[in-house]
Amino acid sequence: MPVELSVMRSSILAVLTGTTLLLGACSAPSDDDALKAAPEQATTGQNTAADTTTATEKTTATTYEFALEDYQVSPDIDLPVRGSVTTAGHSNAPLVVVNHLRTFNCADDTFAYPCPEGVDEVRADRGMHYLAEDLAEAGYTVVVPDLGPLWAPESPTQPYDQVEAWAGVVSAIRGELEAANQGQSQHLDDSLVGMTDFSRTGVFMHSRSALLGNKAAEIWPEVSLASYGGFYHVPEFPEDNFSPAPADVPTLTIDGQADEDTSQAAADWLPEYVGQDRNTAALNVIVPGLGHNYINRVLSQREFDDRIDDGELSDIGATEHEEFLAEALTQWFDQTLRGQDGPYPLQADDELPSELAGREASVYAATPAAAEQWIASAPEAQLPGSEAEFCRIYPSMNPVQYDDRCDFVDLGIVNSASVNARVQLTKSPAVVPVSSAGAEALSMHMMPTGSREDGKKETKLEITAIMDDGSRQPVPVPTPNPVLKDATTETSNGEYWIRTLRISLPETVKNRPISQLEITGDGSIDLRAVDLY
């Protein structure tokens, strides 16, 4: 199993591509001729390297591996600046940087740079070449840096700051690619002239690479962020601090529900910032069946599967992981870098998808332009009429009885790192004190408080808008309710995360003054926030 920084669930106890590589991987050549990148021709199609790199229409993708001058992190530490650039003949293509996970970078299953004498390097960057080719075919210039040596130390901050080191390494690559774009590079292929638009950059991050998102947004213009199985900090103590997603950068986080490495860290992390004043969307998508490692071909070829197979995963292998990720990322970057239509809910009135890239998905969505908001963690937050418990779920292996610690649920697993209101829904209304001079949509960020013990298929929720004129207007809740459905299966007692229920307000309520909302029902929910748009 590759070693990643572990992220404790807050609710439980507690590849090489199929093409031929034409440039040596283990050490950087020492002269300019050796540094000149050699193409890696994709297996599909009959185009020559010259054809594929100079065509202006969609053609077979070509990958060029390169090795530049080392980057000096400190007087005693140099890091290689190497990796690949992939194009498919599209001129002025937006740049995408694909950042791989931290895994063993030496063949003896150790972390070291350089590797011990006689031990080959493991190039996890090559495990993402398939993704680079798919994105290139979709019209992007794709850089995949080799981050294996950079990630070798276990600590992200010692003996050097890995985020700052990444910025140095990737900035050197970007600078060389910019030179190649102008026909002035001594190290990259001449066919890269005019291929890349550097005003727009997509950044993909796997696992520990999620640490890089804020830095990328800081140093480059018009960035779009996407992560898979991202290592995000979730608190284990009341004094822990989070680091928010950049408010002006569209952010997509994808978690495999079967991920046993970083679990679903982004699903815990992102709802902490539900009150952030955003001008772009921040989304978390959880996809059943997908794990952590199999989006990287180097790991899948070594059968490093982090998932616990309960008999339901046999039909979801490396191919399914790769196909999902390629389609999901292409759609994301098309929407956020090119302004195309797509499945992602970037605006408050966009419908939340129940599928992504052909797979079932559940969504947490923070979108811009909330008119009014109620947040459970706000000072003096209340839900009049209810006996709501305002509490936070801590890892079960942390035994400290904090004042705000939630009780354990009776059945199932609930995951959240934030303060939520645990509300028992009954016929007697709980008042959500959120008002608006006029709204068109309602979002509730919540989850069931565990699985039902009475066999019912979902937790019933009813919403009533109390208007300024005193009238009571029902707000229809979809049936079945995708957020409050019971997740019990034959092999699981059910697991839950804060998800978003988005409702378009009926004409009797839309754009009319609302004084408050009332919620009734049957069962219990953990409510993080309510938005009126």
Short mmCIF file of C-alpha atoms in Angstrom, two decimals:
data_model
loop_
_atom_site.label_atom_id
_atom_site.label_comp_id
_atom_site.label_asym_id
_atom_site.label_seq_id
_atom_site.Cartn_x
_atom_site.Cartn_y
_atom_site.Cartn_z
CA MET A 1 0.00 0.00 0.00
CA PRO A 2 1.47 3.42 -0.89
CA VAL A 3 2.10 5.59 2.12
CA GLU A 4 0.11 8.81 2.30
CA LEU A 5 -0.44 11.17 5.17
CA SER A 6 -3.33 9.56 6.95
CA VAL A 7 -6.61 11.38 7.42
CA MET A 8 -8.78 9.85 10.12
CA ARG A 9 -12.46 9.59 9.32
CA SER A 10 -14.20 11.86 11.74
CA SER A 11 -16.84 9.33 12.56
CA ILE A 12 -15.23 5.92 12.92
CA LEU A 13 -12.59 4.44 15.21
CA ALA A 14 -12.22 7.79 15.14
CA VAL A 15 1.57 3.42 -14.44
CA LEU A 16 3.20 3.23 -16.97
CA THR A 17 1.20 4.03 -20.16
CA GLY A 18 1.04 1.43 -22.91
CA THR A 19 3.40 3.49 -25.10
CA THR A 20 7.15 3.34 -25.47
CA LEU A 21 9.13 5.84 -23.40
CA LEU A 22 11.97 7.30 -25.41
CA LEU A 23 13.86 9.23 -22.74
CA GLY A 24 15.71 7.73 -19.77
CA ALA A 25 14.00 8.27 -16.44
CA CYS A 26 16.56 7.85 -13.69
CA SER A 27 19.02 10.65 -14.26
CA ALA A 28 19.00 13.89 -16.18
CA PRO A 29 21.31 14.05 -19.22
CA SER A 30 24.04 16.64 -18.91
CA ASP A 31 24.08 18.34 -22.29
CA ASP A 32 21.52 20.19 -24.36
CA ASP A 33 21.19 17.49 -27.00
CA ALA A 34 20.39 14.90 -24.37
CA LEU A 35 17.98 17.29 -22.70
CA LYS A 36 16.01 17.74 -25.91
CA ALA A 37 12.66 16.08 -25.23
CA ALA A 38 11.83 12.99 -27.22
CA PRO A 39 8.24 12.24 -28.19
CA GLU A 40 6.23 9.39 -26.78
CA GLN A 41 3.81 8.44 -29.54
CA ALA A 42 0.35 7.35 -28.42
CA THR A 43 -0.72 3.91 -29.52
CA THR A 44 -3.87 5.03 -31.32
CA GLY A 45 -3.76 6.44 -34.83
CA GLN A 46 -1.07 6.37 -37.52
CA ASN A 47 0.24 9.94 -37.34
CA THR A 48 3.95 10.56 -37.10
CA ALA A 49 5.33 12.73 -34.31
CA ALA A 50 5.65 15.64 -36.72
CA ASP A 51 2.06 15.22 -37.87
CA THR A 52 0.60 15.10 -34.40
CA THR A 53 2.50 18.08 -33.07
CA THR A 54 1.85 20.45 -35.95
CA ALA A 55 -1.76 19.64 -36.80
CA THR A 56 -4.39 22.25 -35.99
CA GLU A 57 -7.24 19.75 -35.82
CA LYS A 58 -7.78 17.02 -33.25
CA THR A 59 -5.17 14.30 -33.75
CA THR A 60 -3.45 11.58 -31.79
CA ALA A 61 -1.83 12.90 -28.62
CA THR A 62 1.93 13.01 -28.35
CA THR A 63 3.84 13.04 -25.06
CA TYR A 64 7.31 14.55 -24.76
CA GLU A 65 9.40 13.70 -21.74
CA PHE A 66 11.97 16.24 -20.57
CA ALA A 67 14.60 16.80 -17.92
CA LEU A 68 15.74 20.34 -17.15
CA GLU A 69 18.35 21.74 -14.78
CA ASP A 70 17.82 20.72 -11.15
CA TYR A 71 16.03 23.10 -8.79
CA GLN A 72 17.96 23.98 -5.65
CA VAL A 73 15.70 23.86 -2.62
CA SER A 74 18.51 24.47 -0.14
CA PRO A 75 22.32 24.48 -0.24
CA ASP A 76 22.24 20.73 0.39
CA ILE A 77 19.16 19.64 -1.58
CA ASP A 78 18.52 19.68 -5.31
CA LEU A 79 15.35 18.36 -6.91
CA PRO A 80 15.02 17.15 -10.50
CA VAL A 81 12.89 19.25 -12.84
CA ARG A 82 11.44 16.67 -15.19
CA GLY A 83 8.23 15.16 -16.42
CA SER A 84 6.24 15.32 -19.62
CA VAL A 85 4.22 17.63 -21.81
CA THR A 86 1.39 16.24 -23.94
CA THR A 87 -0.35 17.91 -26.86
CA ALA A 88 -2.66 16.84 -29.66
CA GLY A 89 -2.09 19.59 -32.19
CA HIS A 90 -4.46 22.17 -30.72
CA SER A 91 -3.08 25.69 -30.95
CA ASN A 92 -3.61 28.18 -28.11
CA ALA A 93 -4.77 25.39 -25.79
CA PRO A 94 -5.31 26.12 -22.07
CA LEU A 95 -2.63 24.62 -19.85
CA VAL A 96 -3.44 21.82 -17.39
CA VAL A 97 -0.92 20.69 -14.76
CA VAL A 98 -1.51 17.15 -13.48
CA ASN A 99 0.03 16.55 -10.04
CA HIS A 100 0.35 12.96 -8.86
CA LEU A 101 0.16 11.50 -5.36
CA ARG A 102 2.93 10.70 -2.91
CA THR A 103 3.84 7.03 -3.23
CA PHE A 104 6.98 4.90 -3.12
CA ASN A 105 9.38 6.44 -5.61
CA CYS A 106 11.93 3.63 -5.34
CA ALA A 107 11.35 0.06 -6.51
CA ASP A 108 12.20 -1.35 -3.09
CA ASP A 109 9.04 0.35 -1.78
CA THR A 110 10.86 3.19 -0.06
CA PHE A 111 10.95 6.97 -0.31
CA ALA A 112 14.34 8.39 -1.26
CA TYR A 113 16.09 10.64 -3.72
CA PRO A 114 18.28 9.47 -5.16
CA CYS A 115 17.25 5.84 -4.77
CA PRO A 116 19.82 3.47 -3.28
CA GLU A 117 22.43 2.14 -5.67
CA GLY A 118 21.00 -0.62 -7.82
CA VAL A 119 17.38 0.29 -7.05
CA ASP A 120 15.26 1.62 -9.89
CA GLU A 121 13.08 4.68 -9.57
CA VAL A 122 9.30 4.42 -9.70
CA ARG A 123 7.88 7.23 -11.82
CA ALA A 124 4.34 7.87 -10.61
CA ASP A 125 4.08 10.77 -13.06
CA ARG A 126 4.02 8.24 -15.89
CA GLY A 127 0.99 6.66 -14.29
CA MET A 128 -0.95 9.78 -15.31
CA HIS A 129 0.06 9.81 -18.99
CA TYR A 130 -3.29 8.31 -19.98
CA LEU A 131 -5.04 11.30 -18.42
CA ALA A 132 -2.69 13.73 -20.12
CA GLU A 133 -3.48 12.13 -23.48
CA ASP A 134 -7.23 12.29 -22.92
CA LEU A 135 -7.08 15.94 -21.86
CA ALA A 136 -4.81 16.77 -24.79
CA GLU A 137 -7.29 15.19 -27.19
CA ALA A 138 -9.94 17.42 -25.62
CA GLY A 139 -7.90 20.50 -26.47
CA TYR A 140 -5.47 21.11 -23.60
CA THR A 141 -1.70 21.27 -23.27
CA VAL A 142 -0.91 19.00 -20.33
CA VAL A 143 2.17 19.01 -18.12
CA VAL A 144 2.77 16.11 -15.71
CA PRO A 145 5.74 16.91 -13.45
CA ASP A 146 7.62 14.13 -11.70
CA LEU A 147 7.00 14.91 -8.03
CA GLY A 148 8.33 11.64 -6.63
CA PRO A 149 11.62 13.10 -5.35
CA LEU A 150 9.84 16.21 -4.05
CA TRP A 151 7.33 14.12 -2.06
CA ALA A 152 10.01 11.79 -0.65
CA PRO A 153 10.18 13.40 2.83
CA GLU A 154 7.25 12.35 4.99
CA SER A 155 6.73 15.84 6.38
CA PRO A 156 5.28 18.49 4.04
CA THR A 157 7.43 21.12 5.77
CA GLN A 158 10.73 19.42 6.69
CA PRO A 159 13.50 19.44 5.56
CA TYR A 160 11.90 21.88 3.12
CA ASP A 161 8.50 23.33 2.41
CA GLN A 162 7.08 20.99 -0.23
CA VAL A 163 4.51 23.51 -1.48
CA GLU A 164 7.17 26.15 -2.07
CA ALA A 165 9.44 23.55 -3.65
CA TRP A 166 6.62 22.53 -5.97
CA ALA A 167 6.13 26.16 -6.97
CA GLY A 168 9.81 26.40 -7.84
CA VAL A 169 9.90 23.15 -9.82
CA VAL A 170 6.69 23.74 -11.75
CA SER A 171 7.48 27.40 -12.39
CA ALA A 172 10.72 26.28 -14.02
CA ILE A 173 8.77 23.86 -16.22
CA ARG A 174 6.18 26.49 -17.06
CA GLY A 175 8.91 28.99 -17.93
CA GLU A 176 10.53 26.51 -20.31
CA LEU A 177 7.17 25.72 -21.88
CA GLU A 178 6.52 29.45 -22.34
CA ALA A 179 9.88 29.68 -24.10
CA ALA A 180 8.92 26.71 -26.30
CA ASN A 181 5.64 28.44 -27.10
CA GLN A 182 7.73 31.29 -28.54
CA GLY A 183 10.15 28.95 -30.33
CA GLN A 184 12.96 29.84 -27.91
CA SER A 185 13.43 26.65 -25.88
CA GLN A 186 16.68 24.71 -25.98
CA HIS A 187 15.10 21.71 -24.31
CA LEU A 188 11.53 21.22 -25.57
CA ASP A 189 10.33 20.25 -29.02
CA ASP A 190 9.93 22.89 -31.74
CA SER A 191 6.42 21.64 -32.51
CA LEU A 192 5.21 23.22 -29.25
CA VAL A 193 5.36 26.71 -30.78
CA GLY A 194 2.00 28.46 -30.38
CA MET A 195 0.37 25.46 -28.72
CA THR A 196 -0.43 26.89 -25.28
CA ASP A 197 -2.55 29.67 -23.80
CA PHE A 198 -0.94 30.54 -20.45
CA SER A 199 -3.70 32.91 -19.37
CA ARG A 200 -5.82 29.94 -18.24
CA THR A 201 -4.52 27.06 -16.13
CA GLY A 202 -6.24 23.95 -14.89
CA VAL A 203 -4.63 22.27 -11.88
CA PHE A 204 -5.38 18.65 -11.02
CA MET A 205 -4.25 17.34 -7.64
CA HIS A 206 -4.20 13.76 -6.36
CA SER A 207 -3.90 13.02 -2.64
CA ARG A 208 -1.06 15.03 -1.05
CA SER A 209 -0.99 17.26 -4.12
CA ALA A 210 -4.16 18.91 -2.82
CA LEU A 211 -1.80 20.95 -0.63
CA LEU A 212 -0.81 22.85 -3.78
CA GLY A 213 -4.16 24.40 -4.69
CA ASN A 214 -3.91 27.72 -2.90
CA LYS A 215 -0.35 28.26 -4.10
CA ALA A 216 -1.31 27.62 -7.71
CA ALA A 217 -4.13 30.14 -7.41
CA GLU A 218 -1.68 32.64 -5.94
CA ILE A 219 1.00 32.45 -8.63
CA TRP A 220 -1.01 31.96 -11.84
CA PRO A 221 -3.86 33.90 -13.47
CA GLU A 222 -7.32 32.39 -14.00
CA VAL A 223 -6.89 29.05 -12.31
CA SER A 224 -9.39 26.19 -12.02
CA LEU A 225 -8.72 23.59 -9.32
CA ALA A 226 -9.74 19.93 -9.25
CA SER A 227 -8.69 17.18 -6.86
CA TYR A 228 -9.27 13.47 -6.47
CA GLY A 229 -8.82 11.83 -3.07
CA GLY A 230 -7.31 15.09 -1.85
CA PHE A 231 -5.40 15.28 1.40
CA TYR A 232 -7.21 18.11 3.16
CA HIS A 233 -6.78 18.92 6.81
CA VAL A 234 -9.71 17.98 9.01
CA PRO A 235 -9.61 18.78 12.72
CA GLU A 236 -9.14 16.39 15.58
CA PHE A 237 -9.05 19.08 18.26
CA PRO A 238 -11.13 22.21 18.87
CA GLU A 239 -8.13 24.49 18.33
CA ASP A 240 -7.30 23.09 14.88
CA ASN A 241 -7.49 25.58 12.03
CA PHE A 242 -8.62 24.90 8.49
CA SER A 243 -7.16 26.44 5.34
CA PRO A 244 -10.01 27.50 3.04
CA ALA A 245 -10.28 27.06 -0.68
CA PRO A 246 -9.55 30.29 -2.59
CA ALA A 247 -12.83 32.19 -2.82
CA ASP A 248 -12.33 33.39 -6.39
CA VAL A 249 -11.21 30.07 -7.91
CA PRO A 250 -13.64 27.36 -9.04
CA THR A 251 -12.86 24.29 -6.97
CA LEU A 252 -13.91 20.69 -7.56
CA THR A 253 -13.09 17.96 -5.06
CA ILE A 254 -13.87 14.33 -5.90
CA ASP A 255 -13.79 11.55 -3.31
CA GLY A 256 -14.18 7.86 -3.98
CA GLN A 257 -16.56 6.43 -1.41
CA ALA A 258 -14.35 3.32 -1.20
CA ASP A 259 -11.17 5.37 -0.63
CA GLU A 260 -9.33 3.83 2.33
CA ASP A 261 -6.30 6.13 2.15
CA THR A 262 -7.44 9.72 2.62
CA SER A 263 -11.04 8.54 3.10
CA GLN A 264 -13.34 11.41 2.10
CA ALA A 265 -11.31 14.28 3.53
CA ALA A 266 -12.65 16.89 1.11
CA ALA A 267 -16.23 16.01 2.06
CA ASP A 268 -15.37 16.90 5.65
CA TRP A 269 -13.21 19.92 4.76
CA LEU A 270 -15.30 21.89 2.30
CA PRO A 271 -18.53 22.33 4.34
CA GLU A 272 -16.51 24.06 7.06
CA TYR A 273 -16.45 27.05 4.68
CA VAL A 274 -20.12 27.15 3.83
CA GLY A 275 -20.16 30.76 5.03
CA GLN A 276 -17.25 31.83 2.85
CA ASP A 277 -18.08 34.81 0.64
CA ARG A 278 -17.40 33.08 -2.66
CA ASN A 279 -17.72 34.39 -6.18
CA THR A 280 -17.17 30.97 -7.73
CA ALA A 281 -18.46 27.48 -6.93
CA ALA A 282 -16.76 25.01 -4.60
CA LEU A 283 -18.02 21.44 -4.99
CA ASN A 284 -17.49 18.06 -3.43
CA VAL A 285 -18.62 14.93 -5.24
CA ILE A 286 -18.59 11.47 -3.66
CA VAL A 287 -18.66 8.52 -6.07
CA PRO A 288 -19.49 5.01 -4.79
CA GLY A 289 -17.09 2.18 -5.62
CA LEU A 290 -14.07 4.28 -6.48
CA GLY A 291 -10.91 4.08 -4.39
CA HIS A 292 -7.75 6.12 -4.01
CA ASN A 293 -4.98 4.53 -6.04
CA TYR A 294 -6.40 3.17 -9.26
CA ILE A 295 -6.50 6.49 -11.08
CA ASN A 296 -2.70 6.10 -11.32
CA ARG A 297 -1.64 3.38 -13.73
CA VAL A 298 1.69 2.78 -12.03
CA LEU A 299 -0.19 1.79 -8.87
CA SER A 300 -2.91 -0.22 -10.56
CA GLN A 301 -0.34 -2.22 -12.52
CA ARG A 302 1.29 -3.10 -9.20
CA GLU A 303 -2.18 -3.96 -7.83
CA PHE A 304 -1.92 -1.40 -5.04
CA ASP A 305 -5.65 -1.29 -4.38
CA ASP A 306 -6.51 0.55 -1.19
CA ARG A 307 -10.15 -0.51 -1.21
CA ILE A 308 -11.68 -3.11 1.07
CA ASP A 309 -13.54 -5.40 -1.31
CA ASP A 310 -16.87 -6.32 0.24
CA GLY A 311 -17.90 -8.20 -2.88
CA GLU A 312 -19.31 -5.17 -4.68
CA LEU A 313 -16.13 -3.76 -6.27
CA SER A 314 -15.07 -6.47 -8.69
CA ASP A 315 -16.52 -4.66 -11.70
CA ILE A 316 -14.79 -1.35 -10.89
CA GLY A 317 -11.16 -1.72 -11.84
CA ALA A 318 -8.40 0.52 -13.14
CA THR A 319 -10.11 1.10 -16.49
CA GLU A 320 -13.29 2.32 -14.83
CA HIS A 321 -11.30 4.65 -12.54
CA GLU A 322 -9.36 6.10 -15.47
CA GLU A 323 -12.39 6.58 -17.70
CA PHE A 324 -14.32 8.28 -14.93
CA LEU A 325 -11.54 10.69 -14.06
CA ALA A 326 -10.77 11.64 -17.65
CA GLU A 327 -14.39 12.44 -18.43
CA ALA A 328 -15.05 14.23 -15.14
CA LEU A 329 -11.98 16.45 -15.49
CA THR A 330 -12.56 17.22 -19.15
CA GLN A 331 -16.07 18.39 -18.33
CA TRP A 332 -14.84 20.44 -15.37
CA PHE A 333 -12.10 22.26 -17.26
CA ASP A 334 -14.37 22.76 -20.27
CA GLN A 335 -16.89 24.51 -18.02
CA THR A 336 -14.49 26.54 -15.89
CA LEU A 337 -11.73 27.40 -18.36
CA ARG A 338 -13.72 27.58 -21.59
CA GLY A 339 -17.18 28.56 -20.43
CA GLN A 340 -18.87 25.56 -22.04
CA ASP A 341 -22.04 23.93 -20.77
CA GLY A 342 -21.64 20.90 -18.54
CA PRO A 343 -22.94 18.93 -15.57
CA TYR A 344 -21.38 20.93 -12.75
CA PRO A 345 -23.64 23.29 -10.73
CA LEU A 346 -21.61 26.49 -10.91
CA GLN A 347 -24.55 28.80 -10.22
CA ALA A 348 -27.16 28.77 -7.46
CA ASP A 349 -29.98 27.90 -9.86
CA ASP A 350 -28.14 24.98 -11.49
CA GLU A 351 -29.58 21.55 -10.79
CA LEU A 352 -27.42 19.24 -8.70
CA PRO A 353 -26.46 16.14 -10.68
CA SER A 354 -27.19 12.64 -9.43
CA GLU A 355 -24.54 11.23 -11.76
CA LEU A 356 -21.10 12.31 -12.91
CA ALA A 357 -19.26 10.82 -15.85
CA GLY A 358 -21.73 7.94 -15.95
CA ARG A 359 -21.47 7.07 -12.26
CA GLU A 360 -23.80 7.67 -9.32
CA ALA A 361 -22.72 10.71 -7.33
CA SER A 362 -23.76 12.81 -4.35
CA VAL A 363 -22.92 16.50 -4.16
CA TYR A 364 -22.09 19.20 -1.67
CA ALA A 365 -22.30 22.57 -3.43
CA ALA A 366 -21.24 25.99 -2.19
CA THR A 367 -22.20 28.52 -4.83
CA PRO A 368 -21.92 32.31 -5.00
CA ALA A 369 -24.62 34.92 -4.43
CA ALA A 370 -26.42 33.63 -1.33
CA ALA A 371 -28.90 36.32 -0.30
CA GLU A 372 -29.27 35.10 3.27
CA GLN A 373 -27.70 32.28 5.21
CA TRP A 374 -28.10 30.43 8.50
CA ILE A 375 -25.03 28.52 9.71
CA ALA A 376 -24.96 26.16 12.67
CA SER A 377 -21.51 27.30 13.78
CA ALA A 378 -22.37 31.01 13.75
CA PRO A 379 -22.23 32.74 17.14
CA GLU A 380 -25.48 32.27 19.05
CA ALA A 381 -27.03 30.17 16.27
CA GLN A 382 -30.46 28.90 17.26
CA LEU A 383 -33.34 26.82 15.94
CA PRO A 384 -36.32 28.02 18.00
CA GLY A 385 -39.00 25.43 18.67
CA SER A 386 -36.57 22.53 18.64
CA GLU A 387 -34.24 20.91 21.11
CA ALA A 388 -31.38 20.98 18.64
CA GLU A 389 -27.95 19.97 19.86
CA PHE A 390 -25.17 22.10 18.36
CA CYS A 391 -22.21 19.79 18.28
CA ARG A 392 -19.24 18.50 16.36
CA ILE A 393 -18.18 14.97 15.46
CA TYR A 394 -14.66 14.08 16.60
CA PRO A 395 -12.64 11.02 15.59
CA SER A 396 -13.66 8.11 17.74
CA MET A 397 -10.05 7.37 18.66
CA ASN A 398 -9.84 10.81 20.25
CA PRO A 399 -11.38 10.02 23.68
CA VAL A 400 -11.53 13.57 25.04
CA GLN A 401 -15.06 14.57 26.06
CA TYR A 402 -15.15 18.03 24.53
CA ASP A 403 -18.06 20.25 25.50
CA ASP A 404 -19.28 20.37 21.90
CA ARG A 405 -18.81 16.67 21.16
CA CYS A 406 -21.79 14.95 19.49
CA ASP A 407 -23.12 11.69 20.84
CA PHE A 408 -22.39 8.58 18.83
CA VAL A 409 -25.17 7.55 16.49
CA ASP A 410 -26.95 4.25 17.08
CA LEU A 411 -26.65 2.89 13.56
CA GLY A 412 -24.43 3.79 10.63
CA ILE A 413 -21.53 6.23 10.32
CA VAL A 414 -21.81 10.02 10.13
CA ASN A 415 -18.93 12.12 8.84
CA SER A 416 -18.41 15.81 9.43
CA ALA A 417 -15.67 18.02 10.83
CA SER A 418 -17.87 21.05 11.48
CA VAL A 419 -20.37 22.18 14.08
CA ASN A 420 -23.85 21.06 13.01
CA ALA A 421 -27.30 21.30 14.53
CA ARG A 422 -28.61 17.83 15.37
CA VAL A 423 -32.35 18.25 14.98
CA GLN A 424 -35.08 15.76 15.83
CA LEU A 425 -37.77 16.31 13.22
CA THR A 426 -41.34 16.00 14.50
CA LYS A 427 -44.73 17.48 13.70
CA SER A 428 -43.77 20.42 15.92
CA PRO A 429 -41.82 22.89 13.72
CA ALA A 430 -38.24 23.92 14.24
CA VAL A 431 -37.76 27.50 13.11
CA VAL A 432 -34.82 28.35 10.86
CA PRO A 433 -34.37 32.11 11.37
CA VAL A 434 -33.34 32.96 7.83
CA SER A 435 -35.13 35.76 5.99
CA SER A 436 -34.97 37.29 2.55
CA ALA A 437 -36.52 40.19 0.67
CA GLY A 438 -36.81 37.86 -2.28
CA ALA A 439 -35.21 34.56 -3.25
CA GLU A 440 -35.54 32.02 -6.04
CA ALA A 441 -33.86 28.95 -4.58
CA LEU A 442 -33.18 27.23 -1.27
CA SER A 443 -30.24 25.05 -0.30
CA MET A 444 -29.97 22.92 2.83
CA HIS A 445 -26.59 21.36 3.67
CA MET A 446 -27.25 18.32 5.86
CA MET A 447 -27.24 14.57 6.36
CA PRO A 448 -29.33 12.03 8.25
CA THR A 449 -28.15 11.40 11.82
CA GLY A 450 -27.20 7.86 10.92
CA SER A 451 -29.32 5.08 9.49
CA ARG A 452 -32.93 4.43 10.38
CA GLU A 453 -33.71 1.55 12.69
CA ASP A 454 -37.37 1.36 11.62
CA GLY A 455 -36.66 0.19 8.08
CA LYS A 456 -37.92 3.37 6.41
CA LYS A 457 -36.19 4.35 3.18
CA GLU A 458 -35.50 7.97 4.07
CA THR A 459 -35.81 10.64 6.74
CA LYS A 460 -38.93 12.65 6.03
CA LEU A 461 -38.47 16.43 5.73
CA GLU A 462 -41.13 19.09 5.23
CA ILE A 463 -40.41 22.80 4.70
CA THR A 464 -42.77 25.73 5.15
CA ALA A 465 -41.94 29.33 4.26
CA ILE A 466 -43.43 31.91 6.61
CA MET A 467 -43.99 35.03 4.52
CA ASP A 468 -43.82 38.62 5.70
CA ASP A 469 -47.59 38.89 5.37
CA GLY A 470 -48.00 36.00 7.82
CA SER A 471 -49.07 33.43 5.25
CA ARG A 472 -47.63 29.92 5.35
CA GLN A 473 -46.48 28.52 2.03
CA PRO A 474 -45.32 24.91 1.64
CA VAL A 475 -42.02 24.35 -0.16
CA PRO A 476 -42.18 20.98 -1.95
CA VAL A 477 -39.32 18.62 -1.09
CA PRO A 478 -38.34 16.11 -3.78
CA THR A 479 -39.41 12.52 -3.25
CA PRO A 480 -37.36 10.46 -2.90
CA ASN A 481 -35.07 12.88 -1.13
CA PRO A 482 -31.53 12.29 -2.49
CA VAL A 483 -29.85 13.78 0.59
CA LEU A 484 -31.86 12.08 3.34
CA LYS A 485 -32.24 8.61 1.86
CA ASP A 486 -31.22 5.69 4.04
CA ALA A 487 -27.88 4.23 2.93
CA THR A 488 -28.18 0.82 4.59
CA THR A 489 -27.19 -2.09 2.33
CA GLU A 490 -26.71 -5.82 2.78
CA THR A 491 -23.04 -5.24 3.54
CA SER A 492 -23.11 -1.84 5.28
CA ASN A 493 -25.01 -0.05 8.03
CA GLY A 494 -24.78 3.10 5.93
CA GLU A 495 -22.39 6.03 5.81
CA TYR A 496 -23.26 9.71 5.51
CA TRP A 497 -21.67 13.07 4.73
CA ILE A 498 -22.98 16.63 4.57
CA ARG A 499 -24.69 16.89 1.17
CA THR A 500 -26.71 19.66 -0.45
CA LEU A 501 -30.44 19.61 -1.11
CA ARG A 502 -31.28 22.36 -3.60
CA ILE A 503 -34.89 23.35 -4.22
CA SER A 504 -36.31 25.86 -6.67
CA LEU A 505 -38.86 27.85 -4.69
CA PRO A 506 -42.51 27.63 -5.81
CA GLU A 507 -44.17 30.65 -7.41
CA THR A 508 -46.06 31.35 -4.18
CA VAL A 509 -42.71 32.00 -2.48
CA LYS A 510 -40.30 33.01 -5.22
CA ASN A 511 -39.12 36.65 -5.10
CA ARG A 512 -41.46 37.45 -2.20
CA PRO A 513 -40.35 38.56 1.29
CA ILE A 514 -39.70 35.59 3.59
CA SER A 515 -39.49 36.07 7.35
CA GLN A 516 -38.40 32.54 8.33
CA LEU A 517 -38.55 28.86 7.46
CA GLU A 518 -40.05 26.01 9.46
CA ILE A 519 -38.98 22.38 9.18
CA THR A 520 -40.93 19.34 10.34
CA GLY A 521 -40.75 15.64 9.58
CA ASP A 522 -39.85 12.25 10.94
CA GLY A 523 -36.33 11.33 12.02
CA SER A 524 -33.16 13.22 12.85
CA ILE A 525 -30.82 15.32 10.73
CA ASP A 526 -27.46 17.00 11.20
CA LEU A 527 -27.95 20.44 9.66
CA ARG A 528 -24.88 22.46 8.69
CA ALA A 529 -26.43 25.47 6.93
CA VAL A 530 -29.41 26.87 5.04
CA ASP A 531 -29.07 29.27 2.09
CA LEU A 532 -31.60 31.44 0.31
CA TYR A 533 -30.57 32.61 -3.15
#
